[in-house]
Amino acid sequence: MSKNRKSRTRNWAGRQSRDVYVRKARDAGYASRAAFKLEEIDRREKIFKQGVTVIDLGAAPGSWSQYAVSRVGSTGRVIAVDRDEVLISGVTTVCGDICAASTLIELKSNLSGNLADIVMSDMAPDITGVRDVDEAHFEHLLLAVEQVIDEMLRPGGKLIVKLFQGTAADAFRQRIDKRFERISARKPASSRSKSREYFASCTGFRSKSASSSRLQTTADT
Ligand SMILES: C[S@@+](CC[C@H](N)C(=O)[O-])C[C@H]1O[C@@H](n2cnc3c(N)ncnc32)[C@H](O)[C@@H]1O
């Protein structure tokens, strides 16, 4: 291992052992500290209800799915998608790259002709350190999120999506602005202050046809 990599690994391990949310996650039986970000968003925005169907994009190791399962109860459903395996009890898993057509087909077939009430994405691109390349990778992931909401989210449904400050997130927010009744952005307390991540919670999804007829009406007035 290179000297730089060794020191990065040491820094990460040191940060983890000092991090209060890592300890809280271990005590609560969560697969990762990310659960607390979703918990805070839910506490403020009242995202989940018993009985709803949730798609969790970029779900591994699985703490968002664990939290979602606890909120939707036995009458709800959580479908987790990731390139890595997700092994969480009570969760249906689709293993694959969300940008691949085969993954979208498998995800859709798991909905058995129904639409999801909530889509959430905690996906992050593999960081290269080259800003333009990372932005392009993130843009690619956000286009996949858009495809999922267009094809699988019910009218009136909700989206929670992790964004990173930058051009890809700005363009995404412009594109989805008219697609939801309300969008709010927040950085939960458990999100590391150095990270450029923040989360958009979007409610009142308008299907493509509904939002284009609304645009038409607005233009006519
Ligand atoms: C920050 S982690 C998610 C943590 C998760 N929300 C939790 O609570 O445990 C981001 C995940 O996004 C996944 N991911 C990134 N790009 C992806 C892609 N193209 N298709 C599927 N999953 C992807 C990664 O494999 C990784 O597991």
mmCIF file of C-alpha atoms and ligand atoms in Angstrom:
data_model
loop_
_atom_site.group_PDB
_atom_site.id
_atom_site.type_symbol
_atom_site.label_atom_id
_atom_site.label_comp_id
_atom_site.label_asym_id
_atom_site.label_seq_id
_atom_site.Cartn_x
_atom_site.Cartn_y
_atom_site.Cartn_z
ATOM 1 C CA MET A 1 0.000 0.000 0.000
ATOM 2 C CA SER A 2 1.355 3.501 -0.868
ATOM 3 C CA LYS A 3 2.265 5.919 1.952
ATOM 4 C CA ASN A 4 -0.588 8.264 0.955
ATOM 5 C CA ARG A 5 -3.167 5.482 0.866
ATOM 6 C CA LYS A 6 -1.966 4.152 4.248
ATOM 7 C CA SER A 7 -2.342 7.574 5.812
ATOM 8 C CA ARG A 8 -5.805 8.075 4.227
ATOM 9 C CA THR A 9 -6.919 4.698 5.640
ATOM 10 C CA ARG A 10 -5.522 5.628 9.078
ATOM 11 C CA ASN A 11 -7.343 8.988 8.977
ATOM 12 C CA TRP A 12 -10.608 7.287 8.002
ATOM 13 C CA ALA A 13 -10.263 4.693 10.784
ATOM 14 C CA GLY A 14 -9.468 7.441 13.325
ATOM 15 C CA ARG A 15 -12.471 9.496 12.204
ATOM 16 C CA GLN A 16 -14.762 6.459 12.414
ATOM 17 C CA SER A 17 -13.691 5.552 15.956
ATOM 18 C CA ARG A 18 -14.271 9.156 17.143
ATOM 19 C CA ASP A 19 -17.583 9.582 15.329
ATOM 20 C CA VAL A 20 -20.593 9.580 17.661
ATOM 21 C CA TYR A 21 -22.950 8.450 14.845
ATOM 22 C CA VAL A 22 -20.787 5.417 14.081
ATOM 23 C CA ARG A 23 -21.160 4.345 17.716
ATOM 24 C CA LYS A 24 -24.887 5.116 17.727
ATOM 25 C CA ALA A 25 -25.343 3.076 14.531
ATOM 26 C CA ARG A 26 -23.507 0.123 16.078
ATOM 27 C CA ASP A 27 -25.673 0.311 19.210
ATOM 28 C CA ALA A 28 -28.902 0.554 17.180
ATOM 29 C CA GLY A 29 -27.907 -2.336 14.903
ATOM 30 C CA TYR A 30 -27.785 -0.184 11.762
ATOM 31 C CA ALA A 31 -25.522 -1.236 8.907
ATOM 32 C CA SER A 32 -24.074 2.291 8.710
ATOM 33 C CA ARG A 33 -24.268 5.797 10.204
ATOM 34 C CA ALA A 34 -26.203 6.987 7.110
ATOM 35 C CA ALA A 35 -29.455 5.881 8.807
ATOM 36 C CA PHE A 36 -29.372 9.001 10.987
ATOM 37 C CA LYS A 37 -29.455 11.300 7.951
ATOM 38 C CA LEU A 38 -32.630 9.643 6.712
ATOM 39 C CA GLU A 39 -34.095 9.576 10.231
ATOM 40 C CA GLU A 40 -33.604 13.348 10.564
ATOM 41 C CA ILE A 41 -35.100 14.051 7.125
ATOM 42 C CA ASP A 42 -38.092 11.868 8.007
ATOM 43 C CA ARG A 43 -38.535 13.528 11.412
ATOM 44 C CA ARG A 44 -38.718 16.933 9.754
ATOM 45 C CA GLU A 45 -40.512 16.088 6.511
ATOM 46 C CA LYS A 46 -42.752 13.157 7.572
ATOM 47 C CA ILE A 47 -41.753 11.063 4.575
ATOM 48 C CA PHE A 48 -42.830 7.543 5.521
ATOM 49 C CA LYS A 49 -46.190 5.941 6.296
ATOM 50 C CA GLN A 50 -47.199 2.387 7.088
ATOM 51 C CA GLY A 51 -48.008 0.298 4.034
ATOM 52 C CA VAL A 52 -46.136 2.280 1.376
ATOM 53 C CA THR A 53 -43.738 0.950 -1.278
ATOM 54 C CA VAL A 54 -40.193 2.333 -1.254
ATOM 55 C CA ILE A 55 -37.368 2.022 -3.797
ATOM 56 C CA ASP A 56 -33.920 2.536 -2.227
ATOM 57 C CA LEU A 57 -31.240 3.311 -4.852
ATOM 58 C CA GLY A 58 -27.610 2.798 -3.793
ATOM 59 C CA ALA A 59 -28.788 0.873 -0.756
ATOM 60 C CA ALA A 60 -25.675 -1.028 0.419
ATOM 61 C CA PRO A 61 -24.751 -1.722 3.144
ATOM 62 C CA GLY A 62 -28.412 -1.162 4.001
ATOM 63 C CA SER A 63 -29.120 1.264 6.835
ATOM 64 C CA TRP A 64 -31.623 3.382 4.844
ATOM 65 C CA SER A 65 -33.469 0.193 3.927
ATOM 66 C CA GLN A 66 -33.432 -0.919 7.582
ATOM 67 C CA TYR A 67 -34.909 2.413 8.635
ATOM 68 C CA ALA A 68 -37.503 2.313 5.830
ATOM 69 C CA VAL A 69 -38.584 -1.238 6.769
ATOM 70 C CA SER A 70 -39.166 -0.111 10.348
ATOM 71 C CA ARG A 71 -41.346 2.800 9.131
ATOM 72 C CA VAL A 72 -43.442 1.085 6.439
ATOM 73 C CA GLY A 73 -44.274 -1.922 8.617
ATOM 74 C CA SER A 74 -45.315 -5.385 7.533
ATOM 75 C CA THR A 75 -47.872 -4.071 5.013
ATOM 76 C CA GLY A 76 -45.277 -1.961 3.190
ATOM 77 C CA ARG A 77 -42.433 -2.918 0.871
ATOM 78 C CA VAL A 78 -38.815 -1.876 0.457
ATOM 79 C CA ILE A 79 -36.905 -2.712 -2.726
ATOM 80 C CA ALA A 80 -33.159 -2.090 -2.451
ATOM 81 C CA VAL A 81 -30.898 -1.628 -5.484
ATOM 82 C CA ASP A 82 -27.104 -1.631 -5.414
ATOM 83 C CA ARG A 83 -24.086 -2.939 -7.320
ATOM 84 C CA ASP A 84 -23.120 -4.522 -3.997
ATOM 85 C CA GLU A 85 -25.119 -7.118 -2.145
ATOM 86 C CA VAL A 86 -27.702 -5.859 0.366
ATOM 87 C CA LEU A 87 -28.607 -8.410 3.019
ATOM 88 C CA ILE A 88 -31.331 -6.848 5.146
ATOM 89 C CA SER A 89 -34.235 -8.817 6.499
ATOM 90 C CA GLY A 90 -37.607 -7.865 5.027
ATOM 91 C CA VAL A 91 -36.082 -6.139 1.979
ATOM 92 C CA THR A 92 -36.336 -7.239 -1.661
ATOM 93 C CA THR A 93 -32.961 -6.743 -3.328
ATOM 94 C CA VAL A 94 -31.931 -6.072 -6.899
ATOM 95 C CA CYS A 95 -28.196 -6.410 -7.415
ATOM 96 C CA GLY A 96 -26.872 -4.378 -10.341
ATOM 97 C CA ASP A 97 -25.796 -1.025 -11.761
ATOM 98 C CA ILE A 98 -28.761 1.367 -11.816
ATOM 99 C CA CYS A 99 -27.502 2.780 -15.126
ATOM 100 C CA ALA A 100 -27.898 -0.636 -16.803
ATOM 101 C CA ALA A 101 -31.141 -1.434 -18.628
ATOM 102 C CA SER A 102 -31.172 -4.951 -17.152
ATOM 103 C CA THR A 103 -31.248 -3.518 -13.590
ATOM 104 C CA LEU A 104 -34.156 -1.206 -14.437
ATOM 105 C CA ILE A 105 -36.057 -4.112 -15.975
ATOM 106 C CA GLU A 106 -35.500 -6.269 -12.873
ATOM 107 C CA LEU A 107 -36.502 -3.396 -10.585
ATOM 108 C CA LYS A 108 -39.693 -2.787 -12.564
ATOM 109 C CA SER A 109 -40.602 -6.454 -12.556
ATOM 110 C CA ASN A 110 -40.343 -6.436 -8.749
ATOM 111 C CA LEU A 111 -43.061 -3.774 -8.666
ATOM 112 C CA SER A 112 -45.399 -6.213 -10.474
ATOM 113 C CA GLY A 113 -47.172 -3.487 -12.444
ATOM 114 C CA ASN A 114 -47.527 -1.124 -9.444
ATOM 115 C CA LEU A 115 -45.802 2.194 -8.839
ATOM 116 C CA ALA A 116 -43.672 3.179 -5.832
ATOM 117 C CA ASP A 117 -44.805 5.777 -3.285
ATOM 118 C CA ILE A 118 -41.260 6.836 -2.405
ATOM 119 C CA VAL A 119 -37.962 6.722 -4.308
ATOM 120 C CA MET A 120 -34.807 7.472 -2.365
ATOM 121 C CA SER A 121 -31.226 7.678 -3.560
ATOM 122 C CA ASP A 122 -28.100 7.857 -1.419
ATOM 123 C CA MET A 123 -25.899 7.041 -4.430
ATOM 124 C CA ALA A 124 -22.494 8.618 -4.786
ATOM 125 C CA PRO A 125 -20.160 8.336 -7.762
ATOM 126 C CA ASP A 126 -16.769 6.672 -7.389
ATOM 127 C CA ILE A 127 -14.596 9.700 -6.743
ATOM 128 C CA THR A 128 -11.528 10.156 -8.995
ATOM 129 C CA GLY A 129 -10.544 13.555 -7.599
ATOM 130 C CA VAL A 130 -10.857 15.118 -11.056
ATOM 131 C CA ARG A 131 -13.773 17.539 -10.646
ATOM 132 C CA ASP A 132 -15.121 17.353 -14.237
ATOM 133 C CA VAL A 133 -14.954 13.573 -14.344
ATOM 134 C CA ASP A 134 -16.686 13.262 -10.964
ATOM 135 C CA GLU A 135 -19.405 15.714 -12.029
ATOM 136 C CA ALA A 136 -19.968 13.695 -15.233
ATOM 137 C CA HIS A 137 -20.259 10.437 -13.243
ATOM 138 C CA PHE A 138 -22.706 12.055 -10.837
ATOM 139 C CA GLU A 139 -24.734 13.459 -13.730
ATOM 140 C CA HIS A 140 -25.003 9.908 -15.062
ATOM 141 C CA LEU A 141 -26.371 8.668 -11.705
ATOM 142 C CA LEU A 142 -28.861 11.537 -11.497
ATOM 143 C CA LEU A 143 -30.148 10.768 -14.995
ATOM 144 C CA ALA A 144 -30.769 7.208 -13.803
ATOM 145 C CA VAL A 145 -32.673 8.555 -10.765
ATOM 146 C CA GLU A 146 -34.818 10.628 -13.141
ATOM 147 C CA GLN A 147 -35.528 7.586 -15.260
ATOM 148 C CA VAL A 148 -36.623 5.653 -12.165
ATOM 149 C CA ILE A 149 -38.999 8.400 -11.015
ATOM 150 C CA ASP A 150 -40.407 8.840 -14.537
ATOM 151 C CA GLU A 151 -41.116 5.156 -14.922
ATOM 152 C CA MET A 152 -41.778 3.952 -11.382
ATOM 153 C CA LEU A 153 -42.938 6.737 -9.038
ATOM 154 C CA ARG A 154 -46.667 7.296 -8.636
ATOM 155 C CA PRO A 155 -48.205 10.742 -9.175
ATOM 156 C CA GLY A 156 -48.117 12.488 -5.777
ATOM 157 C CA GLY A 157 -45.120 10.372 -4.725
ATOM 158 C CA LYS A 158 -41.936 11.475 -2.949
ATOM 159 C CA LEU A 159 -38.232 11.557 -3.778
ATOM 160 C CA ILE A 160 -35.335 11.900 -1.345
ATOM 161 C CA VAL A 161 -32.051 12.304 -3.147
ATOM 162 C CA LYS A 162 -28.480 12.911 -2.043
ATOM 163 C CA LEU A 163 -26.830 15.704 -4.015
ATOM 164 C CA PHE A 164 -23.290 17.087 -4.053
ATOM 165 C CA GLN A 165 -22.883 20.838 -4.510
ATOM 166 C CA GLY A 166 -21.831 21.356 -8.105
ATOM 167 C CA THR A 167 -23.001 21.628 -11.685
ATOM 168 C CA ALA A 168 -24.621 18.170 -11.916
ATOM 169 C CA ALA A 169 -26.791 18.820 -8.831
ATOM 170 C CA ASP A 170 -27.730 22.321 -10.033
ATOM 171 C CA ALA A 171 -28.787 20.998 -13.443
ATOM 172 C CA PHE A 172 -30.747 18.156 -11.805
ATOM 173 C CA ARG A 173 -32.600 20.574 -9.520
ATOM 174 C CA GLN A 174 -33.541 22.734 -12.498
ATOM 175 C CA ARG A 175 -34.821 19.705 -14.380
ATOM 176 C CA ILE A 176 -36.966 18.399 -11.519
ATOM 177 C CA ASP A 177 -38.150 21.780 -10.267
ATOM 178 C CA LYS A 178 -41.479 21.644 -12.120
ATOM 179 C CA ARG A 179 -41.896 17.914 -11.530
ATOM 180 C CA PHE A 180 -42.676 18.225 -7.788
ATOM 181 C CA GLU A 181 -45.044 20.460 -5.856
ATOM 182 C CA ARG A 182 -42.465 21.138 -3.155
ATOM 183 C CA ILE A 183 -38.700 20.665 -2.930
ATOM 184 C CA SER A 184 -36.629 21.401 0.140
ATOM 185 C CA ALA A 185 -32.905 20.998 0.632
ATOM 186 C CA ARG A 186 -31.219 20.232 3.913
ATOM 187 C CA LYS A 187 -27.958 19.039 5.389
ATOM 188 C CA PRO A 188 -28.687 16.760 8.356
ATOM 189 C CA ALA A 189 -26.626 17.164 11.532
ATOM 190 C CA SER A 190 -25.104 13.708 10.999
ATOM 191 C CA SER A 191 -23.775 14.679 7.534
ATOM 192 C CA ARG A 192 -20.058 15.432 7.897
ATOM 193 C CA SER A 193 -19.493 19.182 7.701
ATOM 194 C CA LYS A 194 -16.582 18.773 5.274
ATOM 195 C CA SER A 195 -18.733 16.814 2.825
ATOM 196 C CA ARG A 196 -20.363 18.685 -0.091
ATOM 197 C CA GLU A 197 -23.404 16.411 0.230
ATOM 198 C CA TYR A 198 -26.889 17.623 1.034
ATOM 199 C CA PHE A 199 -30.331 16.101 0.544
ATOM 200 C CA ALA A 200 -33.334 17.232 -1.449
ATOM 201 C CA SER A 201 -36.765 16.069 -0.270
ATOM 202 C CA CYS A 202 -39.310 16.402 -3.015
ATOM 203 C CA THR A 203 -43.039 15.840 -2.537
ATOM 204 C CA GLY A 204 -46.078 15.849 -4.815
ATOM 205 C CA PHE A 205 -44.594 14.230 -7.924
ATOM 206 C CA ARG A 206 -46.160 15.257 -11.220
ATOM 207 C CA SER A 207 -45.947 12.720 -13.982
ATOM 208 C CA LYS A 208 -44.397 14.026 -17.231
ATOM 209 C CA SER A 209 -47.767 14.555 -18.898
ATOM 210 C CA ALA A 210 -49.192 16.360 -15.835
ATOM 211 C CA SER A 211 -46.197 18.698 -15.540
ATOM 212 C CA SER A 212 -46.175 19.569 -19.248
ATOM 213 C CA SER A 213 -49.900 20.408 -19.181
ATOM 214 C CA ARG A 214 -49.260 22.585 -16.092
ATOM 215 C CA LEU A 215 -46.446 24.373 -17.933
ATOM 216 C CA GLN A 216 -48.829 24.886 -20.839
ATOM 217 C CA THR A 217 -51.482 26.342 -18.508
ATOM 218 C CA THR A 218 -48.927 28.627 -16.858
ATOM 219 C CA ALA A 219 -47.713 29.788 -20.278
ATOM 220 C CA ASP A 220 -51.310 30.448 -21.381
ATOM 221 C CA THR A 221 -52.120 32.681 -18.405
HETATM 222 C C1 LIG B 1 -23.229 6.022 0.570
HETATM 223 S S1 LIG B 1 -23.521 4.414 0.017
HETATM 224 C C2 LIG B 1 -25.187 4.162 0.471
HETATM 225 C C3 LIG B 1 -25.395 3.917 1.938
HETATM 226 C C4 LIG B 1 -26.795 3.416 2.232
HETATM 227 N N1 LIG B 1 -27.800 4.433 1.988
HETATM 228 C C5 LIG B 1 -26.939 2.967 3.664
HETATM 229 O O1 LIG B 1 -27.698 3.577 4.397
HETATM 230 O O2 LIG B 1 -26.328 1.973 4.036
HETATM 231 C C6 LIG B 1 -23.660 4.633 -1.729
HETATM 232 C C7 LIG B 1 -23.985 3.373 -2.475
HETATM 233 O O3 LIG B 1 -24.283 3.727 -3.830
HETATM 234 C C8 LIG B 1 -23.964 2.597 -4.614
HETATM 235 N N2 LIG B 1 -23.880 2.974 -6.031
HETATM 236 C C9 LIG B 1 -23.085 3.915 -6.593
HETATM 237 N N3 LIG B 1 -23.248 3.920 -7.938
HETATM 238 C C10 LIG B 1 -24.189 2.977 -8.215
HETATM 239 C C11 LIG B 1 -24.783 2.508 -9.417
HETATM 240 N N4 LIG B 1 -24.430 3.004 -10.615
HETATM 241 N N5 LIG B 1 -25.716 1.529 -9.350
HETATM 242 C C12 LIG B 1 -26.065 1.001 -8.141
HETATM 243 N N6 LIG B 1 -25.523 1.398 -6.973
HETATM 244 C C13 LIG B 1 -24.599 2.366 -7.003
HETATM 245 C C14 LIG B 1 -22.626 2.127 -4.057
HETATM 246 O O4 LIG B 1 -22.382 0.776 -4.396
HETATM 247 C C15 LIG B 1 -22.841 2.352 -2.555
HETATM 248 O O5 LIG B 1 -23.224 1.166 -1.913
#
